Amino acid sequence: MLPSWIWLWVLFVAPFAIVLAYSLLTRGPYGGLAAPWTLENYQRLVDPLYMVIMLRSFIMAAVATALCLVLAFPLALFISRAGKRKNLYLQLVILPFWTSFLVRTYAWLFLLRDTGLVNTVLQHLHIISAPLPLLYNDGAVLLGLVYGFLPFMVLPIYATLEKMDESLLEAAADLGCPRWRAFWLVTVPLSVPGVIAGFLLCFIPIVGEFVIPDLLGGSETMMIGQTLWTEFFSNRDWPVASAVAVALLCLLLVPIVVYQHIQMRALERGR
């Protein structure tokens, strides 16, 4: 376990300690850090500006994660029952990872802008007379988030469904249970671990996402990742930016701790 502990301390604990120390210092006259030590940076987090941005980030992350779940579950179920073509479909799900995340996000700019493919096709078909405002709004951000993080929901759900014993569904059918009822009573409960893992893999990084909101949303859809970038690099207010980062990390630890608690109770009941 020693290499794992060294990796954890070097890449997580030490950087977090540095950010925590920054959050307790004062902004210098020209930015950066200065004495004295203070808790004022955390007091500023209750400012309506930060509260609204934090709330927006969590709402956007929740909606995007829910959309990923709605799209990913039937896809994962289809792949798990695809037989010999299972590996082909999995490769198609993983295929976007072969391209840079930034490049894939930029591609949506060319698709959604006023002179992009979508508006151009709709205008040529005389469906619309003027370009639709498809960029720089919540819809564009949600589209980019769902596109970017959908595989992270598909893969853990598939891993759970692929291990499911098909004889359980056969037993339900033998007992007179309709397919839709067997789905809700057998398939869905057995897929819960994969759903929870997919939720954590999507929700946590989406809350702090910077690239997609910045490129597809602009200043109209400010999220916490953009706020951190602005405070660090534009305002050079490192202490406040560090306080925001620490507060965000503490909030994101809550679902992880709850999930671990549920797992521990499940293991205790199994014993």
PDB file of C-alpha atoms in Angstrom:
ATOM      1  CA  MET A   1       0.000   0.000   0.000  1.00  0.00           C
ATOM      2  CA  LEU A   2       3.006   2.325   0.361  1.00  0.00           C
ATOM      3  CA  PRO A   3       3.063   3.518  -3.296  1.00  0.00           C
ATOM      4  CA  SER A   4      -0.665   4.281  -3.089  1.00  0.00           C
ATOM      5  CA  TRP A   5      -0.227   6.280   0.103  1.00  0.00           C
ATOM      6  CA  ILE A   6       2.709   8.214  -1.374  1.00  0.00           C
ATOM      7  CA  TRP A   7       0.664   8.960  -4.502  1.00  0.00           C
ATOM      8  CA  LEU A   8      -2.272  10.145  -2.373  1.00  0.00           C
ATOM      9  CA  TRP A   9      -0.155  12.395  -0.167  1.00  0.00           C
ATOM     10  CA  VAL A  10       1.843  13.929  -3.024  1.00  0.00           C
ATOM     11  CA  LEU A  11      -1.074  14.552  -5.421  1.00  0.00           C
ATOM     12  CA  PHE A  12      -3.959  15.229  -3.022  1.00  0.00           C
ATOM     13  CA  VAL A  13      -3.068  15.885   0.610  1.00  0.00           C
ATOM     14  CA  ALA A  14      -0.102  18.197  -0.028  1.00  0.00           C
ATOM     15  CA  PRO A  15      -1.861  20.339  -2.692  1.00  0.00           C
ATOM     16  CA  PHE A  16      -4.982  20.523  -0.521  1.00  0.00           C
ATOM     17  CA  ALA A  17      -2.876  21.677   2.457  1.00  0.00           C
ATOM     18  CA  ILE A  18      -1.351  24.427   0.297  1.00  0.00           C
ATOM     19  CA  VAL A  19      -4.775  25.607  -0.915  1.00  0.00           C
ATOM     20  CA  LEU A  20      -6.107  25.487   2.654  1.00  0.00           C
ATOM     21  CA  ALA A  21      -3.193  27.641   3.841  1.00  0.00           C
ATOM     22  CA  TYR A  22      -3.794  30.111   0.989  1.00  0.00           C
ATOM     23  CA  SER A  23      -7.454  30.400   2.006  1.00  0.00           C
ATOM     24  CA  LEU A  24      -6.441  31.611   5.463  1.00  0.00           C
ATOM     25  CA  LEU A  25      -4.170  34.400   4.218  1.00  0.00           C
ATOM     26  CA  THR A  26      -4.933  37.918   2.945  1.00  0.00           C
ATOM     27  CA  ARG A  27      -4.828  39.257  -0.594  1.00  0.00           C
ATOM     28  CA  GLY A  28      -1.757  41.367  -1.248  1.00  0.00           C
ATOM     29  CA  PRO A  29      -1.950  44.964  -2.530  1.00  0.00           C
ATOM     30  CA  TYR A  30      -1.226  43.783  -6.084  1.00  0.00           C
ATOM     31  CA  GLY A  31      -2.728  40.341  -5.768  1.00  0.00           C
ATOM     32  CA  GLY A  32      -1.193  37.163  -4.522  1.00  0.00           C
ATOM     33  CA  LEU A  33      -0.754  36.477  -0.813  1.00  0.00           C
ATOM     34  CA  ALA A  34       0.074  38.504   2.272  1.00  0.00           C
ATOM     35  CA  ALA A  35      -0.258  38.392   6.044  1.00  0.00           C
ATOM     36  CA  PRO A  36      -2.134  38.316   8.394  1.00  0.00           C
ATOM     37  CA  TRP A  37      -3.986  35.035   8.797  1.00  0.00           C
ATOM     38  CA  THR A  38      -7.748  35.513   8.677  1.00  0.00           C
ATOM     39  CA  LEU A  39     -11.108  33.756   8.279  1.00  0.00           C
ATOM     40  CA  GLU A  40     -12.572  36.673   6.331  1.00  0.00           C
ATOM     41  CA  ASN A  41     -12.274  34.782   3.037  1.00  0.00           C
ATOM     42  CA  TYR A  42     -14.728  32.148   4.250  1.00  0.00           C
ATOM     43  CA  GLN A  43     -17.076  34.830   5.546  1.00  0.00           C
ATOM     44  CA  ARG A  44     -17.219  36.288   2.037  1.00  0.00           C
ATOM     45  CA  LEU A  45     -18.585  33.005   0.701  1.00  0.00           C
ATOM     46  CA  VAL A  46     -22.034  33.864   2.099  1.00  0.00           C
ATOM     47  CA  ASP A  47     -22.132  36.787  -0.340  1.00  0.00           C
ATOM     48  CA  PRO A  48     -25.183  36.366  -2.635  1.00  0.00           C
ATOM     49  CA  LEU A  49     -22.890  36.349  -5.679  1.00  0.00           C
ATOM     50  CA  TYR A  50     -21.047  33.208  -4.589  1.00  0.00           C
ATOM     51  CA  MET A  51     -24.185  31.583  -3.202  1.00  0.00           C
ATOM     52  CA  VAL A  52     -26.059  32.020  -6.501  1.00  0.00           C
ATOM     53  CA  ILE A  53     -23.121  30.691  -8.546  1.00  0.00           C
ATOM     54  CA  MET A  54     -22.707  27.720  -6.201  1.00  0.00           C
ATOM     55  CA  LEU A  55     -26.430  26.959  -6.356  1.00  0.00           C
ATOM     56  CA  ARG A  56     -26.423  27.252 -10.155  1.00  0.00           C
ATOM     57  CA  SER A  57     -23.473  24.860 -10.368  1.00  0.00           C
ATOM     58  CA  PHE A  58     -25.198  22.222  -8.236  1.00  0.00           C
ATOM     59  CA  ILE A  59     -28.487  22.565 -10.131  1.00  0.00           C
ATOM     60  CA  MET A  60     -26.773  22.286 -13.517  1.00  0.00           C
ATOM     61  CA  ALA A  61     -24.780  19.286 -12.294  1.00  0.00           C
ATOM     62  CA  ALA A  62     -27.925  17.596 -10.944  1.00  0.00           C
ATOM     63  CA  VAL A  63     -29.885  18.155 -14.166  1.00  0.00           C
ATOM     64  CA  ALA A  64     -26.995  17.043 -16.386  1.00  0.00           C
ATOM     65  CA  THR A  65     -26.435  13.931 -14.249  1.00  0.00           C
ATOM     66  CA  ALA A  66     -30.150  13.080 -14.365  1.00  0.00           C
ATOM     67  CA  LEU A  67     -30.154  13.424 -18.170  1.00  0.00           C
ATOM     68  CA  CYS A  68     -27.053  11.229 -18.368  1.00  0.00           C
ATOM     69  CA  LEU A  69     -28.840   8.581 -16.284  1.00  0.00           C
ATOM     70  CA  VAL A  70     -31.984   8.682 -18.437  1.00  0.00           C
ATOM     71  CA  LEU A  71     -29.911   8.225 -21.604  1.00  0.00           C
ATOM     72  CA  ALA A  72     -27.300   5.855 -20.192  1.00  0.00           C
ATOM     73  CA  PHE A  73     -29.521   3.241 -18.535  1.00  0.00           C
ATOM     74  CA  PRO A  74     -31.301   1.964 -21.666  1.00  0.00           C
ATOM     75  CA  LEU A  75     -28.031   2.135 -23.613  1.00  0.00           C
ATOM     76  CA  ALA A  76     -26.160   0.154 -20.955  1.00  0.00           C
ATOM     77  CA  LEU A  77     -29.011  -2.368 -20.783  1.00  0.00           C
ATOM     78  CA  PHE A  78     -28.966  -2.760 -24.578  1.00  0.00           C
ATOM     79  CA  ILE A  79     -25.186  -3.275 -24.646  1.00  0.00           C
ATOM     80  CA  SER A  80     -25.292  -5.806 -21.796  1.00  0.00           C
ATOM     81  CA  ARG A  81     -27.728  -7.920 -23.841  1.00  0.00           C
ATOM     82  CA  ALA A  82     -26.077  -7.422 -27.245  1.00  0.00           C
ATOM     83  CA  GLY A  83     -24.313 -10.785 -27.291  1.00  0.00           C
ATOM     84  CA  LYS A  84     -21.371 -10.988 -29.701  1.00  0.00           C
ATOM     85  CA  ARG A  85     -21.644  -7.288 -30.647  1.00  0.00           C
ATOM     86  CA  LYS A  86     -21.176  -6.202 -27.046  1.00  0.00           C
ATOM     87  CA  ASN A  87     -17.516  -5.252 -27.495  1.00  0.00           C
ATOM     88  CA  LEU A  88     -18.277  -3.258 -30.641  1.00  0.00           C
ATOM     89  CA  TYR A  89     -20.891  -1.154 -28.869  1.00  0.00           C
ATOM     90  CA  LEU A  90     -18.567  -0.595 -25.921  1.00  0.00           C
ATOM     91  CA  GLN A  91     -15.865   0.643 -28.269  1.00  0.00           C
ATOM     92  CA  LEU A  92     -18.345   3.093 -29.787  1.00  0.00           C
ATOM     93  CA  VAL A  93     -19.135   4.431 -26.296  1.00  0.00           C
ATOM     94  CA  ILE A  94     -15.430   4.839 -25.520  1.00  0.00           C
ATOM     95  CA  LEU A  95     -14.588   6.223 -28.986  1.00  0.00           C
ATOM     96  CA  PRO A  96     -14.975   9.938 -28.020  1.00  0.00           C
ATOM     97  CA  PHE A  97     -12.140   9.526 -25.487  1.00  0.00           C
ATOM     98  CA  TRP A  98      -9.757   9.034 -28.409  1.00  0.00           C
ATOM     99  CA  THR A  99     -10.132  12.744 -29.157  1.00  0.00           C
ATOM    100  CA  SER A 100      -9.140  15.649 -26.938  1.00  0.00           C
ATOM    101  CA  PHE A 101     -11.918  16.832 -24.622  1.00  0.00           C
ATOM    102  CA  LEU A 102     -11.180  20.435 -25.599  1.00  0.00           C
ATOM    103  CA  VAL A 103     -11.414  19.637 -29.319  1.00  0.00           C
ATOM    104  CA  ARG A 104     -14.744  17.866 -28.829  1.00  0.00           C
ATOM    105  CA  THR A 105     -16.098  20.870 -26.945  1.00  0.00           C
ATOM    106  CA  TYR A 106     -14.905  23.262 -29.651  1.00  0.00           C
ATOM    107  CA  ALA A 107     -16.732  21.104 -32.206  1.00  0.00           C
ATOM    108  CA  TRP A 108     -20.037  22.063 -30.568  1.00  0.00           C
ATOM    109  CA  LEU A 109     -19.183  25.722 -31.197  1.00  0.00           C
ATOM    110  CA  PHE A 110     -19.053  25.059 -34.934  1.00  0.00           C
ATOM    111  CA  LEU A 111     -22.301  23.092 -34.758  1.00  0.00           C
ATOM    112  CA  LEU A 112     -24.343  25.512 -32.641  1.00  0.00           C
ATOM    113  CA  ARG A 113     -23.156  28.991 -33.622  1.00  0.00           C
ATOM    114  CA  ASP A 114     -25.301  31.256 -35.821  1.00  0.00           C
ATOM    115  CA  THR A 115     -23.442  30.187 -38.963  1.00  0.00           C
ATOM    116  CA  GLY A 116     -22.961  26.633 -37.745  1.00  0.00           C
ATOM    117  CA  LEU A 117     -24.206  23.384 -39.238  1.00  0.00           C
ATOM    118  CA  VAL A 118     -27.508  23.229 -37.333  1.00  0.00           C
ATOM    119  CA  ASN A 119     -28.691  26.743 -38.163  1.00  0.00           C
ATOM    120  CA  THR A 120     -27.405  26.505 -41.738  1.00  0.00           C
ATOM    121  CA  VAL A 121     -29.312  23.277 -42.421  1.00  0.00           C
ATOM    122  CA  LEU A 122     -32.506  24.580 -40.815  1.00  0.00           C
ATOM    123  CA  GLN A 123     -32.337  27.783 -42.865  1.00  0.00           C
ATOM    124  CA  HIS A 124     -31.683  25.925 -46.131  1.00  0.00           C
ATOM    125  CA  LEU A 125     -34.716  23.746 -45.397  1.00  0.00           C
ATOM    126  CA  HIS A 126     -36.719  26.959 -44.757  1.00  0.00           C
ATOM    127  CA  ILE A 127     -37.693  25.728 -41.290  1.00  0.00           C
ATOM    128  CA  ILE A 128     -36.397  28.953 -39.720  1.00  0.00           C
ATOM    129  CA  SER A 129     -35.870  32.402 -41.182  1.00  0.00           C
ATOM    130  CA  ALA A 130     -33.221  33.588 -38.734  1.00  0.00           C
ATOM    131  CA  PRO A 131     -30.518  31.719 -36.791  1.00  0.00           C
ATOM    132  CA  LEU A 132     -31.624  30.232 -33.483  1.00  0.00           C
ATOM    133  CA  PRO A 133     -29.731  31.309 -30.324  1.00  0.00           C
ATOM    134  CA  LEU A 134     -28.278  27.864 -29.651  1.00  0.00           C
ATOM    135  CA  LEU A 135     -25.078  29.061 -27.972  1.00  0.00           C
ATOM    136  CA  TYR A 136     -24.303  30.885 -24.723  1.00  0.00           C
ATOM    137  CA  ASN A 137     -27.257  29.646 -22.697  1.00  0.00           C
ATOM    138  CA  ASP A 138     -28.106  26.901 -20.207  1.00  0.00           C
ATOM    139  CA  GLY A 139     -29.299  24.575 -22.962  1.00  0.00           C
ATOM    140  CA  ALA A 140     -25.943  24.629 -24.732  1.00  0.00           C
ATOM    141  CA  VAL A 141     -24.102  24.001 -21.464  1.00  0.00           C
ATOM    142  CA  LEU A 142     -26.364  21.066 -20.568  1.00  0.00           C
ATOM    143  CA  LEU A 143     -25.917  19.606 -24.051  1.00  0.00           C
ATOM    144  CA  GLY A 144     -22.138  19.820 -23.733  1.00  0.00           C
ATOM    145  CA  LEU A 145     -22.140  18.374 -20.211  1.00  0.00           C
ATOM    146  CA  VAL A 146     -24.340  15.421 -21.144  1.00  0.00           C
ATOM    147  CA  TYR A 147     -22.270  14.732 -24.259  1.00  0.00           C
ATOM    148  CA  GLY A 148     -18.994  14.943 -22.351  1.00  0.00           C
ATOM    149  CA  PHE A 149     -19.938  12.865 -19.317  1.00  0.00           C
ATOM    150  CA  LEU A 150     -22.425  10.334 -20.712  1.00  0.00           C
ATOM    151  CA  PRO A 151     -19.791   7.550 -21.048  1.00  0.00           C
ATOM    152  CA  PHE A 152     -18.986   7.898 -17.343  1.00  0.00           C
ATOM    153  CA  MET A 153     -22.591   6.946 -16.591  1.00  0.00           C
ATOM    154  CA  VAL A 154     -22.876   4.196 -19.216  1.00  0.00           C
ATOM    155  CA  LEU A 155     -19.788   2.198 -18.237  1.00  0.00           C
ATOM    156  CA  PRO A 156     -20.479   1.570 -14.508  1.00  0.00           C
ATOM    157  CA  ILE A 157     -24.140   0.756 -15.176  1.00  0.00           C
ATOM    158  CA  TYR A 158     -23.107  -1.633 -17.930  1.00  0.00           C
ATOM    159  CA  ALA A 159     -20.545  -3.279 -15.631  1.00  0.00           C
ATOM    160  CA  THR A 160     -23.326  -3.944 -13.106  1.00  0.00           C
ATOM    161  CA  LEU A 161     -25.936  -5.149 -15.604  1.00  0.00           C
ATOM    162  CA  GLU A 162     -23.450  -7.368 -17.422  1.00  0.00           C
ATOM    163  CA  LYS A 163     -22.917  -9.384 -14.224  1.00  0.00           C
ATOM    164  CA  MET A 164     -26.642  -9.831 -13.592  1.00  0.00           C
ATOM    165  CA  ASP A 165     -27.879 -13.421 -13.572  1.00  0.00           C
ATOM    166  CA  GLU A 166     -30.381 -13.755 -16.426  1.00  0.00           C
ATOM    167  CA  SER A 167     -32.014 -16.691 -14.637  1.00  0.00           C
ATOM    168  CA  LEU A 168     -33.536 -14.213 -12.186  1.00  0.00           C
ATOM    169  CA  LEU A 169     -35.633 -12.734 -15.007  1.00  0.00           C
ATOM    170  CA  GLU A 170     -36.574 -16.214 -16.161  1.00  0.00           C
ATOM    171  CA  ALA A 171     -37.675 -17.078 -12.633  1.00  0.00           C
ATOM    172  CA  ALA A 172     -39.777 -13.913 -12.481  1.00  0.00           C
ATOM    173  CA  ALA A 173     -41.416 -14.842 -15.808  1.00  0.00           C
ATOM    174  CA  ASP A 174     -42.122 -18.370 -14.557  1.00  0.00           C
ATOM    175  CA  LEU A 175     -43.883 -16.862 -11.550  1.00  0.00           C
ATOM    176  CA  GLY A 176     -46.143 -14.854 -13.847  1.00  0.00           C
ATOM    177  CA  CYS A 177     -44.362 -11.494 -13.572  1.00  0.00           C
ATOM    178  CA  PRO A 178     -44.717  -9.308 -16.713  1.00  0.00           C
ATOM    179  CA  ARG A 179     -41.529  -8.045 -18.346  1.00  0.00           C
ATOM    180  CA  TRP A 180     -42.038  -4.434 -17.295  1.00  0.00           C
ATOM    181  CA  ARG A 181     -42.664  -5.469 -13.695  1.00  0.00           C
ATOM    182  CA  ALA A 182     -39.624  -7.786 -13.688  1.00  0.00           C
ATOM    183  CA  PHE A 183     -37.589  -4.857 -14.978  1.00  0.00           C
ATOM    184  CA  TRP A 184     -38.600  -2.654 -12.035  1.00  0.00           C
ATOM    185  CA  LEU A 185     -38.397  -5.409  -9.396  1.00  0.00           C
ATOM    186  CA  VAL A 186     -35.268  -7.237 -10.574  1.00  0.00           C
ATOM    187  CA  THR A 187     -33.149  -5.280 -13.066  1.00  0.00           C
ATOM    188  CA  VAL A 188     -33.406  -1.814 -11.526  1.00  0.00           C
ATOM    189  CA  PRO A 189     -32.590  -2.844  -7.905  1.00  0.00           C
ATOM    190  CA  LEU A 190     -29.602  -4.901  -9.063  1.00  0.00           C
ATOM    191  CA  SER A 191     -28.290  -1.945 -11.082  1.00  0.00           C
ATOM    192  CA  VAL A 192     -28.274   0.462  -8.103  1.00  0.00           C
ATOM    193  CA  PRO A 193     -24.506   0.109  -7.372  1.00  0.00           C
ATOM    194  CA  GLY A 194     -23.697   1.025 -10.974  1.00  0.00           C
ATOM    195  CA  VAL A 195     -26.147   3.928 -10.921  1.00  0.00           C
ATOM    196  CA  ILE A 196     -24.590   5.325  -7.729  1.00  0.00           C
ATOM    197  CA  ALA A 197     -21.072   4.940  -9.131  1.00  0.00           C
ATOM    198  CA  GLY A 198     -22.147   6.683 -12.352  1.00  0.00           C
ATOM    199  CA  PHE A 199     -23.790   9.456 -10.347  1.00  0.00           C
ATOM    200  CA  LEU A 200     -20.582  10.135  -8.423  1.00  0.00           C
ATOM    201  CA  LEU A 201     -18.431   9.957 -11.567  1.00  0.00           C
ATOM    202  CA  CYS A 202     -20.648  12.510 -13.319  1.00  0.00           C
ATOM    203  CA  PHE A 203     -21.980  14.837 -10.637  1.00  0.00           C
ATOM    204  CA  ILE A 204     -18.717  15.587  -8.828  1.00  0.00           C
ATOM    205  CA  PRO A 205     -16.625  16.673 -11.859  1.00  0.00           C
ATOM    206  CA  ILE A 206     -19.577  18.467 -13.472  1.00  0.00           C
ATOM    207  CA  VAL A 207     -19.966  20.779 -10.457  1.00  0.00           C
ATOM    208  CA  GLY A 208     -16.428  22.078 -10.934  1.00  0.00           C
ATOM    209  CA  GLU A 209     -16.399  21.909 -14.748  1.00  0.00           C
ATOM    210  CA  PHE A 210     -14.743  24.899 -16.430  1.00  0.00           C
ATOM    211  CA  VAL A 211     -14.216  24.227 -20.149  1.00  0.00           C
ATOM    212  CA  ILE A 212     -17.807  23.458 -21.203  1.00  0.00           C
ATOM    213  CA  PRO A 213     -19.534  26.342 -19.344  1.00  0.00           C
ATOM    214  CA  ASP A 214     -16.845  28.775 -20.450  1.00  0.00           C
ATOM    215  CA  LEU A 215     -16.969  27.856 -24.154  1.00  0.00           C
ATOM    216  CA  LEU A 216     -20.663  27.064 -24.608  1.00  0.00           C
ATOM    217  CA  GLY A 217     -22.202  29.257 -21.917  1.00  0.00           C
ATOM    218  CA  GLY A 218     -19.981  32.291 -21.638  1.00  0.00           C
ATOM    219  CA  SER A 219     -20.721  34.862 -18.967  1.00  0.00           C
ATOM    220  CA  GLU A 220     -24.454  34.136 -19.115  1.00  0.00           C
ATOM    221  CA  THR A 221     -24.097  30.753 -17.400  1.00  0.00           C
ATOM    222  CA  MET A 222     -21.433  31.360 -14.772  1.00  0.00           C
ATOM    223  CA  MET A 223     -20.498  28.246 -12.799  1.00  0.00           C
ATOM    224  CA  ILE A 224     -18.095  27.698  -9.938  1.00  0.00           C
ATOM    225  CA  GLY A 225     -15.238  26.560 -12.203  1.00  0.00           C
ATOM    226  CA  GLN A 226     -15.324  29.871 -14.075  1.00  0.00           C
ATOM    227  CA  THR A 227     -15.498  31.729 -10.767  1.00  0.00           C
ATOM    228  CA  LEU A 228     -12.348  30.005  -9.540  1.00  0.00           C
ATOM    229  CA  TRP A 229     -10.514  30.857 -12.765  1.00  0.00           C
ATOM    230  CA  THR A 230     -11.621  34.496 -12.569  1.00  0.00           C
ATOM    231  CA  GLU A 231     -10.582  34.900  -8.940  1.00  0.00           C
ATOM    232  CA  PHE A 232      -7.205  33.222  -9.474  1.00  0.00           C
ATOM    233  CA  PHE A 233      -6.104  34.735 -12.788  1.00  0.00           C
ATOM    234  CA  SER A 234      -8.180  37.876 -13.445  1.00  0.00           C
ATOM    235  CA  ASN A 235      -8.716  39.300  -9.945  1.00  0.00           C
ATOM    236  CA  ARG A 236      -5.565  37.639  -8.542  1.00  0.00           C
ATOM    237  CA  ASP A 237      -7.454  37.103  -5.301  1.00  0.00           C
ATOM    238  CA  TRP A 238      -5.832  33.808  -4.373  1.00  0.00           C
ATOM    239  CA  PRO A 239      -7.156  33.627  -0.789  1.00  0.00           C
ATOM    240  CA  VAL A 240     -10.828  33.947  -1.809  1.00  0.00           C
ATOM    241  CA  ALA A 241     -10.380  31.552  -4.725  1.00  0.00           C
ATOM    242  CA  SER A 242      -8.749  29.042  -2.373  1.00  0.00           C
ATOM    243  CA  ALA A 243     -11.598  29.431   0.119  1.00  0.00           C
ATOM    244  CA  VAL A 244     -14.120  28.735  -2.662  1.00  0.00           C
ATOM    245  CA  ALA A 245     -12.139  25.644  -3.715  1.00  0.00           C
ATOM    246  CA  VAL A 246     -11.960  24.316  -0.132  1.00  0.00           C
ATOM    247  CA  ALA A 247     -15.684  24.921   0.445  1.00  0.00           C
ATOM    248  CA  LEU A 248     -16.553  23.199  -2.836  1.00  0.00           C
ATOM    249  CA  LEU A 249     -14.392  20.194  -1.983  1.00  0.00           C
ATOM    250  CA  CYS A 250     -16.018  19.864   1.444  1.00  0.00           C
ATOM    251  CA  LEU A 251     -19.487  19.983  -0.118  1.00  0.00           C
ATOM    252  CA  LEU A 252     -18.566  17.356  -2.699  1.00  0.00           C
ATOM    253  CA  LEU A 253     -17.251  15.043   0.003  1.00  0.00           C
ATOM    254  CA  VAL A 254     -20.761  14.773   1.443  1.00  0.00           C
ATOM    255  CA  PRO A 255     -22.212  12.403  -1.212  1.00  0.00           C
ATOM    256  CA  ILE A 256     -19.046  10.277  -1.086  1.00  0.00           C
ATOM    257  CA  VAL A 257     -19.247   9.920   2.691  1.00  0.00           C
ATOM    258  CA  VAL A 258     -22.968   9.119   2.490  1.00  0.00           C
ATOM    259  CA  TYR A 259     -22.314   6.471  -0.182  1.00  0.00           C
ATOM    260  CA  GLN A 260     -19.560   4.869   1.885  1.00  0.00           C
ATOM    261  CA  HIS A 261     -21.844   4.853   4.943  1.00  0.00           C
ATOM    262  CA  ILE A 262     -24.604   3.129   2.952  1.00  0.00           C
ATOM    263  CA  GLN A 263     -22.112   0.548   1.673  1.00  0.00           C
ATOM    264  CA  MET A 264     -20.845  -0.177   5.176  1.00  0.00           C
ATOM    265  CA  ARG A 265     -24.383  -0.674   6.473  1.00  0.00           C
ATOM    266  CA  ALA A 266     -25.167  -2.962   3.547  1.00  0.00           C
ATOM    267  CA  LEU A 267     -22.080  -5.062   4.307  1.00  0.00           C
ATOM    268  CA  GLU A 268     -23.027  -5.261   7.989  1.00  0.00           C
ATOM    269  CA  ARG A 269     -26.535  -6.447   7.089  1.00  0.00           C
ATOM    270  CA  GLY A 270     -25.042  -9.023   4.714  1.00  0.00           C
ATOM    271  CA  ARG A 271     -22.968 -10.465   7.522  1.00  0.00           C
TER     272      ARG A 271
END
